[in-house]
mmCIF file of C-alpha atoms in Angstrom:
data_model
loop_
_atom_site.group_PDB
_atom_site.id
_atom_site.type_symbol
_atom_site.label_atom_id
_atom_site.label_comp_id
_atom_site.label_asym_id
_atom_site.label_seq_id
_atom_site.Cartn_x
_atom_site.Cartn_y
_atom_site.Cartn_z
ATOM 1 C CA MET S 121 3.947 -25.166 -8.425
ATOM 2 C CA ALA S 122 6.371 -26.200 -5.706
ATOM 3 C CA GLY S 123 6.535 -29.881 -6.497
ATOM 4 C CA SER S 124 5.529 -32.467 -9.057
ATOM 5 C CA THR S 125 1.948 -33.648 -9.377
ATOM 6 C CA SER S 126 1.178 -37.078 -7.963
ATOM 7 C CA VAL S 127 -1.001 -39.687 -9.630
ATOM 8 C CA THR S 128 -3.922 -38.378 -7.557
ATOM 9 C CA GLY S 129 -3.528 -34.881 -9.005
ATOM 10 C CA MET S 130 -2.269 -33.410 -5.731
ATOM 11 C CA GLU S 131 1.015 -31.560 -5.479
ATOM 12 C CA ASN S 132 3.924 -33.733 -4.380
ATOM 13 C CA PHE S 133 5.786 -30.971 -2.584
ATOM 14 C CA GLY S 134 8.257 -33.390 -1.034
ATOM 15 C CA ALA S 135 9.647 -34.189 -4.489
ATOM 16 C CA PHE S 136 11.484 -30.854 -4.318
ATOM 17 C CA GLN S 137 14.334 -32.639 -2.554
ATOM 18 C CA ASP S 138 14.853 -35.313 -5.219
ATOM 19 C CA PRO S 139 16.815 -33.282 -7.809
ATOM 20 C CA ILE S 140 18.886 -31.729 -5.025
ATOM 21 C CA TYR S 141 20.160 -35.147 -4.013
ATOM 22 C CA ALA S 142 20.556 -36.144 -7.661
ATOM 23 C CA GLU S 143 22.714 -33.106 -8.398
ATOM 24 C CA GLY S 144 24.833 -34.007 -5.392
ATOM 25 C CA LEU S 145 25.990 -37.039 -7.364
ATOM 26 C CA LEU S 146 27.505 -34.546 -9.789
ATOM 27 C CA ALA S 147 29.110 -32.569 -6.940
ATOM 28 C CA LYS S 148 26.564 -29.773 -7.339
ATOM 29 C CA HIS S 149 25.027 -28.074 -4.331
ATOM 30 C CA SER S 150 22.180 -25.624 -3.844
ATOM 31 C CA ARG S 151 23.142 -21.948 -3.912
ATOM 32 C CA TYR S 152 20.537 -21.324 -1.198
ATOM 33 C CA PRO S 153 20.432 -22.509 2.437
ATOM 34 C CA PHE S 154 17.763 -24.788 3.875
ATOM 35 C CA THR S 155 17.467 -23.588 7.476
ATOM 36 C CA PHE S 156 16.248 -20.289 8.864
ATOM 37 C CA GLU S 157 19.513 -19.722 10.726
ATOM 38 C CA ASP S 158 21.572 -20.116 7.562
ATOM 39 C CA LEU S 159 19.178 -17.950 5.550
ATOM 40 C CA GLU S 160 19.472 -15.187 8.128
ATOM 41 C CA ARG S 161 23.252 -15.459 8.296
ATOM 42 C CA ARG S 162 23.630 -15.336 4.515
ATOM 43 C CA ALA S 163 21.202 -12.422 4.199
ATOM 44 C CA GLY S 164 23.241 -10.539 6.781
ATOM 45 C CA GLU S 165 26.252 -10.942 4.526
ATOM 46 C CA VAL S 166 24.613 -9.367 1.470
ATOM 47 C CA LEU S 167 22.384 -6.657 2.951
ATOM 48 C CA ASP S 168 23.451 -3.270 4.250
ATOM 49 C CA HIS S 169 23.674 -3.304 8.032
ATOM 50 C CA GLU S 170 20.787 -0.856 8.576
ATOM 51 C CA ILE S 171 18.456 -2.733 6.232
ATOM 52 C CA PHE S 172 19.329 -6.106 7.740
ATOM 53 C CA ASP S 173 18.688 -4.805 11.244
ATOM 54 C CA TYR S 174 15.391 -3.322 10.117
ATOM 55 C CA ILE S 175 14.251 -6.685 8.703
ATOM 56 C CA ARG S 176 15.391 -8.937 11.532
ATOM 57 C CA GLY S 177 14.661 -6.604 14.435
ATOM 58 C CA GLY S 178 11.734 -6.537 16.820
ATOM 59 C CA ALA S 179 10.322 -4.281 19.504
ATOM 60 C CA GLY S 180 12.147 -3.653 22.786
ATOM 61 C CA ASP S 181 14.517 -6.396 23.857
ATOM 62 C CA GLU S 182 12.751 -8.644 21.315
ATOM 63 C CA THR S 183 11.371 -10.976 23.977
ATOM 64 C CA THR S 184 7.995 -11.244 22.275
ATOM 65 C CA GLN S 185 9.657 -11.923 18.939
ATOM 66 C CA SER S 186 11.711 -14.736 20.473
ATOM 67 C CA ARG S 187 8.769 -16.148 22.411
ATOM 68 C CA ASN S 188 6.677 -16.297 19.259
ATOM 69 C CA VAL S 189 9.236 -18.708 17.833
ATOM 70 C CA ALA S 190 9.783 -20.708 21.025
ATOM 71 C CA ALA S 191 6.075 -21.087 21.781
ATOM 72 C CA LEU S 192 5.395 -22.692 18.415
ATOM 73 C CA ARG S 193 7.888 -25.404 19.296
ATOM 74 C CA ARG S 194 5.842 -26.366 22.326
ATOM 75 C CA TYR S 195 3.346 -27.944 19.965
ATOM 76 C CA GLY S 196 3.946 -31.322 18.403
ATOM 77 C CA PHE S 197 2.262 -34.159 16.548
ATOM 78 C CA VAL S 198 0.955 -37.561 17.508
ATOM 79 C CA PRO S 199 1.889 -39.852 14.591
ATOM 80 C CA ARG S 200 -0.629 -42.373 13.310
ATOM 81 C CA MET S 201 1.111 -45.384 11.801
ATOM 82 C CA LEU S 202 0.141 -48.031 9.244
ATOM 83 C CA ARG S 203 -2.005 -45.701 7.176
ATOM 84 C CA ASP S 204 -1.633 -44.924 3.491
ATOM 85 C CA ARG S 205 0.554 -41.869 3.021
ATOM 86 C CA THR S 206 1.190 -42.297 -0.700
ATOM 87 C CA ALA S 207 -0.183 -38.832 -1.425
ATOM 88 C CA ARG S 208 -0.675 -35.869 0.889
ATOM 89 C CA ASP S 209 -3.212 -33.146 0.235
ATOM 90 C CA LEU S 210 -2.048 -29.705 1.397
ATOM 91 C CA SER S 211 -4.612 -27.774 -0.601
ATOM 92 C CA THR S 212 -7.101 -25.482 1.102
ATOM 93 C CA THR S 213 -9.853 -22.967 0.415
ATOM 94 C CA PHE S 214 -9.754 -19.358 1.585
ATOM 95 C CA LEU S 215 -12.413 -16.725 0.904
ATOM 96 C CA GLY S 216 -13.883 -18.866 -1.837
ATOM 97 C CA ARG S 217 -10.578 -19.494 -3.609
ATOM 98 C CA GLU S 218 -9.043 -22.947 -3.914
ATOM 99 C CA LEU S 219 -5.321 -22.777 -3.147
ATOM 100 C CA PRO S 220 -2.703 -25.491 -3.765
ATOM 101 C CA ALA S 221 -0.865 -24.727 -0.522
ATOM 102 C CA PRO S 222 -1.949 -23.419 2.906
ATOM 103 C CA ILE S 223 0.546 -20.579 3.194
ATOM 104 C CA PHE S 224 0.745 -16.899 2.334
ATOM 105 C CA LEU S 225 3.584 -14.433 2.048
ATOM 106 C CA CYS S 226 3.275 -11.768 4.730
ATOM 107 C CA PRO S 227 3.413 -8.063 3.877
ATOM 108 C CA VAL S 228 6.916 -6.706 4.430
ATOM 109 C CA GLY S 229 7.664 -3.026 3.908
ATOM 110 C CA ALA S 230 11.353 -3.679 3.314
ATOM 111 C CA ASN S 231 11.053 -5.943 0.268
ATOM 112 C CA GLY S 232 11.957 -3.076 -2.026
ATOM 113 C CA MET S 233 15.225 -2.626 -0.130
ATOM 114 C CA ALA S 234 16.067 -6.313 0.229
ATOM 115 C CA TYR S 235 16.473 -6.766 -3.537
ATOM 116 C CA PRO S 236 16.070 -4.614 -6.667
ATOM 117 C CA ASP S 237 12.357 -4.505 -7.535
ATOM 118 C CA GLY S 238 11.846 -6.655 -4.461
ATOM 119 C CA ASP S 239 8.090 -6.096 -4.273
ATOM 120 C CA LEU S 240 7.648 -7.126 -7.892
ATOM 121 C CA GLU S 241 10.030 -10.059 -7.466
ATOM 122 C CA THR S 242 7.928 -11.270 -4.536
ATOM 123 C CA ALA S 243 4.768 -10.997 -6.625
ATOM 124 C CA ARG S 244 6.450 -12.859 -9.481
ATOM 125 C CA ALA S 245 7.393 -15.668 -7.115
ATOM 126 C CA ALA S 246 3.798 -15.889 -5.884
ATOM 127 C CA ALA S 247 2.616 -15.988 -9.490
ATOM 128 C CA ALA S 248 5.045 -18.774 -10.404
ATOM 129 C CA LEU S 249 4.118 -20.845 -7.359
ATOM 130 C CA GLY S 250 0.409 -20.078 -7.315
ATOM 131 C CA ILE S 251 0.491 -19.152 -3.622
ATOM 132 C CA ALA S 252 -1.352 -16.433 -1.727
ATOM 133 C CA ALA S 253 0.338 -13.231 -0.586
ATOM 134 C CA MET S 254 -0.359 -9.977 1.235
ATOM 135 C CA TYR S 255 1.330 -6.939 -0.265
ATOM 136 C CA SER S 256 2.316 -4.026 1.935
ATOM 137 C CA THR S 257 1.202 -0.423 1.572
ATOM 138 C CA LEU S 258 4.906 0.351 2.053
ATOM 139 C CA SER S 259 6.413 -0.726 -1.254
ATOM 140 C CA ASP S 260 8.844 0.507 -3.864
ATOM 141 C CA ALA S 261 6.353 -0.345 -6.619
ATOM 142 C CA PRO S 262 2.792 0.999 -6.882
ATOM 143 C CA LEU S 263 0.082 -1.473 -6.003
ATOM 144 C CA GLU S 264 -1.155 -1.500 -9.608
ATOM 145 C CA GLN S 265 2.202 -2.854 -10.822
ATOM 146 C CA ILE S 266 2.218 -5.450 -8.063
ATOM 147 C CA ALA S 267 -1.297 -6.548 -9.027
ATOM 148 C CA ASP S 268 -0.085 -7.120 -12.571
ATOM 149 C CA ALA S 269 3.047 -8.986 -11.480
ATOM 150 C CA ARG S 270 1.188 -11.449 -9.250
ATOM 151 C CA GLY S 271 -0.621 -12.985 -12.235
ATOM 152 C CA ASP S 272 -3.562 -15.138 -11.155
ATOM 153 C CA SER S 273 -2.249 -15.817 -7.655
ATOM 154 C CA PHE S 274 -4.436 -14.829 -4.697
ATOM 155 C CA ALA S 275 -3.434 -11.323 -3.665
ATOM 156 C CA MET S 276 -4.424 -9.303 -0.606
ATOM 157 C CA PHE S 277 -3.580 -5.624 -0.343
ATOM 158 C CA GLN S 278 -2.421 -4.860 3.193
ATOM 159 C CA LEU S 279 -3.637 -1.418 4.231
ATOM 160 C CA TYR S 280 -2.044 0.856 6.804
ATOM 161 C CA PRO S 281 -4.840 3.312 7.635
ATOM 162 C CA THR S 282 -3.570 6.889 7.506
ATOM 163 C CA ARG S 283 -4.548 9.994 9.453
ATOM 164 C CA ASP S 284 -6.183 11.313 6.294
ATOM 165 C CA ASP S 285 -9.347 9.351 5.505
ATOM 166 C CA ARG S 286 -9.386 10.565 1.925
ATOM 167 C CA LEU S 287 -5.924 9.104 1.368
ATOM 168 C CA THR S 288 -6.904 5.859 3.080
ATOM 169 C CA ASP S 289 -10.038 5.584 0.974
ATOM 170 C CA ASN S 290 -8.031 6.272 -2.182
ATOM 171 C CA LEU S 291 -5.769 3.314 -1.382
ATOM 172 C CA VAL S 292 -8.799 1.085 -0.851
ATOM 173 C CA ARG S 293 -10.379 2.134 -4.138
ATOM 174 C CA ARG S 294 -7.101 1.643 -5.984
ATOM 175 C CA ALA S 295 -6.698 -1.882 -4.587
ATOM 176 C CA ASP S 296 -10.250 -2.689 -5.673
ATOM 177 C CA ALA S 297 -9.727 -1.254 -9.151
ATOM 178 C CA ALA S 298 -6.390 -3.062 -9.548
ATOM 179 C CA GLY S 299 -8.081 -6.424 -9.033
ATOM 180 C CA PHE S 300 -6.801 -7.480 -5.642
ATOM 181 C CA ASP S 301 -8.717 -10.407 -4.170
ATOM 182 C CA ALA S 302 -9.023 -9.059 -0.614
ATOM 183 C CA LEU S 303 -8.133 -6.144 1.637
ATOM 184 C CA ALA S 304 -6.170 -6.785 4.845
ATOM 185 C CA ILE S 305 -6.292 -3.924 7.358
ATOM 186 C CA THR S 306 -3.402 -3.872 9.819
ATOM 187 C CA LEU S 307 -4.629 -2.803 13.261
ATOM 188 C CA ASP S 308 -1.521 -2.611 15.436
ATOM 189 C CA THR S 309 0.249 0.374 13.895
ATOM 190 C CA GLY S 310 -1.431 3.327 15.585
ATOM 191 C CA THR S 311 2.165 4.350 16.134
ATOM 192 C CA LEU S 312 5.546 2.832 15.354
ATOM 193 C CA GLY S 313 6.833 0.564 18.094
ATOM 194 C CA TRP S 314 9.996 1.045 20.180
ATOM 195 C CA ARG S 315 12.753 -0.608 18.133
ATOM 196 C CA PRO S 316 16.239 -0.283 19.645
ATOM 197 C CA ARG S 317 18.034 -1.701 16.589
ATOM 198 C CA ASP S 318 16.566 1.002 14.371
ATOM 199 C CA LEU S 319 17.141 3.658 17.034
ATOM 200 C CA THR S 320 20.793 2.644 17.268
ATOM 201 C CA ASN S 321 21.110 3.028 13.513
ATOM 202 C CA ALA S 322 18.907 6.173 13.524
ATOM 203 C CA TYR S 323 17.260 4.544 10.538
ATOM 204 C CA ILE S 324 13.700 4.367 9.267
ATOM 205 C CA PRO S 325 13.764 3.777 5.496
ATOM 206 C CA PHE S 326 10.465 5.515 4.860
ATOM 207 C CA LEU S 327 11.686 8.801 6.324
ATOM 208 C CA ARG S 328 14.286 8.725 3.565
ATOM 209 C CA GLY S 329 11.630 8.327 0.920
ATOM 210 C CA ARG S 330 12.053 4.581 0.394
ATOM 211 C CA CYS S 331 9.107 2.239 -0.211
ATOM 212 C CA LEU S 332 6.608 5.087 -0.570
ATOM 213 C CA ALA S 333 5.474 4.394 -4.135
ATOM 214 C CA ASN S 334 1.831 3.923 -3.138
ATOM 215 C CA TYR S 335 1.872 7.363 -1.572
ATOM 216 C CA THR S 336 3.821 9.288 -4.183
ATOM 217 C CA SER S 337 1.591 7.811 -6.901
ATOM 218 C CA ASP S 338 -1.567 8.983 -5.136
ATOM 219 C CA PRO S 339 -3.117 12.363 -5.991
ATOM 220 C CA ARG S 340 -4.310 12.960 -2.428
ATOM 221 C CA PHE S 341 -0.827 12.418 -1.012
ATOM 222 C CA LEU S 342 0.643 14.771 -3.612
ATOM 223 C CA GLU S 343 -2.000 17.337 -2.715
ATOM 224 C CA LEU S 344 -1.027 17.063 0.957
ATOM 225 C CA ALA S 345 2.671 17.206 0.020
ATOM 226 C CA GLY S 346 2.101 20.343 -2.029
ATOM 227 C CA ALA S 347 4.216 18.993 -4.886
ATOM 228 C CA GLU S 348 3.670 16.869 -7.979
ATOM 229 C CA ASN S 349 7.033 15.176 -7.585
ATOM 230 C CA PRO S 350 8.200 15.548 -3.978
ATOM 231 C CA ALA S 351 11.861 14.955 -3.210
ATOM 232 C CA PRO S 352 12.483 11.753 -1.215
ATOM 233 C CA LEU S 353 13.151 13.517 2.103
ATOM 234 C CA HIS S 354 10.093 15.731 1.676
ATOM 235 C CA ALA S 355 7.954 12.708 0.838
ATOM 236 C CA GLY S 356 9.296 10.959 3.934
ATOM 237 C CA ILE S 357 8.431 13.885 6.182
ATOM 238 C CA VAL S 358 4.894 14.112 4.782
ATOM 239 C CA TRP S 359 4.504 10.342 5.140
ATOM 240 C CA SER S 360 5.551 10.488 8.797
ATOM 241 C CA SER S 361 2.834 13.065 9.496
ATOM 242 C CA LEU S 362 0.179 10.831 7.913
ATOM 243 C CA PHE S 363 1.267 7.226 8.410
ATOM 244 C CA SER S 364 -0.683 6.128 11.454
ATOM 245 C CA LYS S 365 -4.144 6.943 12.771
ATOM 246 C CA PRO S 366 -4.212 6.363 16.552
ATOM 247 C CA THR S 367 -7.991 6.809 16.608
ATOM 248 C CA PHE S 368 -8.681 4.150 13.969
ATOM 249 C CA GLY S 369 -11.648 2.205 15.319
ATOM 250 C CA TRP S 370 -14.627 0.050 14.484
ATOM 251 C CA GLU S 371 -16.432 2.963 12.845
ATOM 252 C CA ASP S 372 -13.508 3.228 10.394
ATOM 253 C CA VAL S 373 -13.792 -0.469 9.626
ATOM 254 C CA ALA S 374 -17.485 0.083 8.945
ATOM 255 C CA ARG S 375 -16.671 3.002 6.626
ATOM 256 C CA ILE S 376 -14.220 0.885 4.655
ATOM 257 C CA ARG S 377 -16.734 -1.959 4.586
ATOM 258 C CA ARG S 378 -19.207 0.390 2.893
ATOM 259 C CA LEU S 379 -16.536 1.592 0.481
ATOM 260 C CA THR S 380 -15.598 -1.732 -1.098
ATOM 261 C CA ASP S 381 -16.985 -5.147 -1.929
ATOM 262 C CA LEU S 382 -13.564 -6.719 -1.474
ATOM 263 C CA PRO S 383 -13.400 -9.317 1.302
ATOM 264 C CA ILE S 384 -11.876 -7.686 4.387
ATOM 265 C CA VAL S 385 -9.325 -9.326 6.667
ATOM 266 C CA LEU S 386 -8.560 -7.668 10.012
ATOM 267 C CA LYS S 387 -4.889 -8.245 10.812
ATOM 268 C CA GLY S 388 -3.712 -8.153 14.416
ATOM 269 C CA ILE S 389 -6.642 -9.810 16.197
ATOM 270 C CA CYS S 390 -5.552 -11.663 19.349
ATOM 271 C CA HIS S 391 -8.428 -11.280 21.837
ATOM 272 C CA PRO S 392 -11.607 -13.369 21.439
ATOM 273 C CA ASP S 393 -13.832 -10.349 22.122
ATOM 274 C CA ASP S 394 -12.205 -8.530 19.189
ATOM 275 C CA ALA S 395 -12.667 -11.648 17.076
ATOM 276 C CA ARG S 396 -16.390 -11.764 17.915
ATOM 277 C CA ARG S 397 -16.747 -8.067 17.143
ATOM 278 C CA ALA S 398 -15.019 -8.538 13.809
ATOM 279 C CA ALA S 399 -17.554 -11.163 12.800
ATOM 280 C CA ALA S 400 -20.414 -8.940 13.954
ATOM 281 C CA GLU S 401 -19.069 -6.041 11.878
ATOM 282 C CA GLY S 402 -19.256 -8.097 8.708
ATOM 283 C CA VAL S 403 -15.582 -8.664 7.970
ATOM 284 C CA ASP S 404 -14.722 -11.842 6.119
ATOM 285 C CA ALA S 405 -11.655 -13.192 7.914
ATOM 286 C CA VAL S 406 -9.193 -12.316 10.653
ATOM 287 C CA ALA S 407 -5.439 -12.635 10.936
ATOM 288 C CA CYS S 408 -4.248 -13.701 14.374
ATOM 289 C CA SER S 409 -0.911 -11.914 14.672
ATOM 290 C CA ASN S 410 1.207 -9.720 16.913
ATOM 291 C CA HIS S 411 3.189 -8.344 13.960
ATOM 292 C CA GLY S 412 5.933 -10.868 14.619
ATOM 293 C CA GLY S 413 6.878 -8.979 17.783
ATOM 294 C CA ARG S 414 7.908 -5.926 15.746
ATOM 295 C CA GLN S 415 5.360 -3.495 17.127
ATOM 296 C CA ALA S 416 4.929 -4.213 20.834
ATOM 297 C CA ASN S 417 7.197 -6.068 23.221
ATOM 298 C CA GLY S 418 5.852 -7.841 26.308
ATOM 299 C CA GLY S 419 2.943 -9.541 24.587
ATOM 300 C CA LEU S 420 2.168 -13.208 24.941
ATOM 301 C CA PRO S 421 3.161 -15.450 22.024
ATOM 302 C CA ALA S 422 0.636 -15.086 19.241
ATOM 303 C CA ILE S 423 0.157 -18.831 18.792
ATOM 304 C CA GLY S 424 -1.410 -19.038 22.248
ATOM 305 C CA HIS S 425 -4.275 -16.819 21.079
ATOM 306 C CA LEU S 426 -5.081 -18.775 17.928
ATOM 307 C CA PRO S 427 -7.554 -21.408 19.253
ATOM 308 C CA ASP S 428 -9.655 -18.819 21.111
ATOM 309 C CA VAL S 429 -9.714 -16.449 18.136
ATOM 310 C CA ILE S 430 -10.896 -19.273 15.864
ATOM 311 C CA ALA S 431 -13.597 -20.336 18.299
ATOM 312 C CA ALA S 432 -14.833 -16.796 18.969
ATOM 313 C CA SER S 433 -14.924 -15.472 15.411
ATOM 314 C CA GLY S 434 -16.410 -18.362 13.471
ATOM 315 C CA LEU S 435 -14.531 -16.878 10.515
ATOM 316 C CA PRO S 436 -11.592 -18.145 8.480
ATOM 317 C CA VAL S 437 -8.464 -17.331 10.494
ATOM 318 C CA VAL S 438 -4.977 -16.940 9.091
ATOM 319 C CA PHE S 439 -1.942 -16.792 11.353
ATOM 320 C CA ASP S 440 1.506 -15.253 11.317
ATOM 321 C CA SER S 441 4.207 -14.492 13.922
ATOM 322 C CA GLY S 442 7.166 -16.764 14.496
ATOM 323 C CA ILE S 443 6.872 -19.295 11.670
ATOM 324 C CA ARG S 444 10.328 -20.402 10.631
ATOM 325 C CA ASP S 445 9.984 -23.753 8.844
ATOM 326 C CA GLY S 446 7.600 -26.317 7.376
ATOM 327 C CA VAL S 447 6.922 -27.981 10.707
ATOM 328 C CA ASP S 448 5.762 -24.625 12.101
ATOM 329 C CA VAL S 449 3.358 -24.421 9.168
ATOM 330 C CA LEU S 450 1.859 -27.769 10.188
ATOM 331 C CA ARG S 451 1.651 -26.728 13.831
ATOM 332 C CA VAL S 452 -0.397 -23.675 12.891
ATOM 333 C CA LEU S 453 -2.658 -25.629 10.551
ATOM 334 C CA GLY S 454 -3.145 -28.358 13.142
ATOM 335 C CA LEU S 455 -4.394 -25.742 15.588
ATOM 336 C CA GLY S 456 -7.043 -24.667 13.102
ATOM 337 C CA ALA S 457 -5.637 -21.816 11.002
ATOM 338 C CA THR S 458 -6.636 -21.774 7.343
ATOM 339 C CA LEU S 459 -3.343 -20.262 6.156
ATOM 340 C CA ALA S 460 0.101 -19.879 7.732
ATOM 341 C CA GLY S 461 1.918 -16.608 7.038
ATOM 342 C CA ILE S 462 5.632 -16.553 6.231
ATOM 343 C CA GLY S 463 7.652 -13.385 6.828
ATOM 344 C CA ARG S 464 11.381 -13.186 7.481
ATOM 345 C CA PRO S 465 12.279 -16.570 5.900
ATOM 346 C CA TYR S 466 11.105 -15.563 2.452
ATOM 347 C CA VAL S 467 12.536 -12.036 2.756
ATOM 348 C CA TYR S 468 15.970 -13.541 3.406
ATOM 349 C CA GLY S 469 15.476 -15.709 0.314
ATOM 350 C CA LEU S 470 14.508 -12.574 -1.608
ATOM 351 C CA ALA S 471 17.708 -10.863 -0.483
ATOM 352 C CA LEU S 472 19.764 -13.798 -1.759
ATOM 353 C CA GLY S 473 18.159 -14.248 -5.156
ATOM 354 C CA GLY S 474 15.008 -12.291 -5.890
ATOM 355 C CA ALA S 475 12.008 -14.312 -7.031
ATOM 356 C CA ASP S 476 14.168 -17.421 -7.340
ATOM 357 C CA GLY S 477 15.253 -17.105 -3.715
ATOM 358 C CA VAL S 478 11.668 -16.625 -2.550
ATOM 359 C CA ALA S 479 10.611 -19.707 -4.514
ATOM 360 C CA HIS S 480 13.411 -21.743 -2.948
ATOM 361 C CA VAL S 481 12.306 -20.852 0.573
ATOM 362 C CA VAL S 482 8.630 -21.550 -0.125
ATOM 363 C CA ARG S 483 9.400 -24.860 -1.807
ATOM 364 C CA SER S 484 11.634 -25.854 1.092
ATOM 365 C CA LEU S 485 8.938 -25.109 3.664
ATOM 366 C CA LEU S 486 6.292 -26.981 1.704
ATOM 367 C CA ALA S 487 8.612 -29.930 1.108
ATOM 368 C CA GLU S 488 9.345 -30.208 4.821
ATOM 369 C CA ALA S 489 5.651 -29.968 5.647
ATOM 370 C CA ASP S 490 4.747 -32.596 3.060
ATOM 371 C CA LEU S 491 7.476 -35.047 4.083
ATOM 372 C CA THR S 492 6.655 -34.628 7.765
ATOM 373 C CA MET S 493 3.046 -35.505 7.017
ATOM 374 C CA ALA S 494 4.213 -38.558 5.104
ATOM 375 C CA ALA S 495 6.457 -39.731 7.947
ATOM 376 C CA ASP S 496 3.611 -39.368 10.463
ATOM 377 C CA CYS S 497 0.983 -40.926 8.158
ATOM 378 C CA PHE S 498 -1.131 -37.807 7.772
ATOM 379 C CA ALA S 499 -2.718 -37.605 4.338
ATOM 380 C CA ARG S 500 -4.715 -34.418 4.864
ATOM 381 C CA ILE S 501 -4.476 -31.268 6.916
ATOM 382 C CA ALA S 502 -7.547 -32.412 8.830
ATOM 383 C CA ASP S 503 -5.606 -35.503 9.974
ATOM 384 C CA LEU S 504 -3.032 -33.457 11.905
ATOM 385 C CA GLN S 505 -3.128 -34.137 15.625
ATOM 386 C CA VAL S 506 -1.339 -31.372 17.499
ATOM 387 C CA VAL S 507 -0.796 -31.304 21.239
ATOM 388 C CA GLU S 508 1.032 -28.906 23.541
ATOM 389 C CA ALA S 509 3.983 -30.253 25.500
ATOM 390 C CA ARG S 510 3.628 -29.902 29.266
#
């Protein structure tokens, strides 16, 4: 996985830095950056302008996106000294699956544009590292190919409910048949948000037929398109008429619950009343998230909702929105999340080197998390003591 195995059998993620320093003695340096700022800068140098803006952009003036990041930094640790930190245990359990690391790769609809076969490269990285991932409905590879590429790693299919229930149900059945481990339903896309970067570029990749493989491989979509092999622009127009269902509600969740035995994760839960309702409706986990500030501007930072969502739901809670480094991962875990979701950092790594770039970013985040725990004498996730600065 990301690091060597210690004498206790736990992953020594911090050991990732050792060969980097050793190669420095031979005047060799990593081809990949180690900070989010450098990853973003380098990705901007290799990606087309429209694609880069699509990946890095948020809704409105991007205040919510920025506040997601800043709010995480308000939380810090209280070190506990003179305790054995020889080995740190970052393993966790989610939906009955033991995982070596408490992170997951977030679903990103632009992976197929960030790098050739980007969706498959992401899955291959998850397979090599043994980490969890959510895979977007919007991909350049059909979900069946992604399920094969992810190997034995824990895989969640992220569903965008469509206006056509038959198409939505087809996607659910396909994810079940392909062997995904869970279904994550994104709730905050009843419509696309107001995104000035994309408006300036007059650019939505899906309207141009990109990342629509799950649709163009589906018989119901082809029926609605009126063609067995729709041209990209035609596929994009049909997609735009179907993509979002503004009326998607609890009754739709109940319908999907009856349709599949897959564990269901509701993604986009921020209010405790919604978290309680989710538990009452029989879902298995929730994802506390505001879509990284990409869908709606003006919202409070997502991290501020996490403790109340955990308390109200009584379910496993994963979190994404604003995580940039390994210390952010620990902040989220210290506040009670089961898994921390990584988005833009790994996509920038993908843009720079495919699966190898994704692996570099994940290993860097886990190494920083592991070494920070060692410095503060935390041996387990449960030992983390996180407080908010006043």
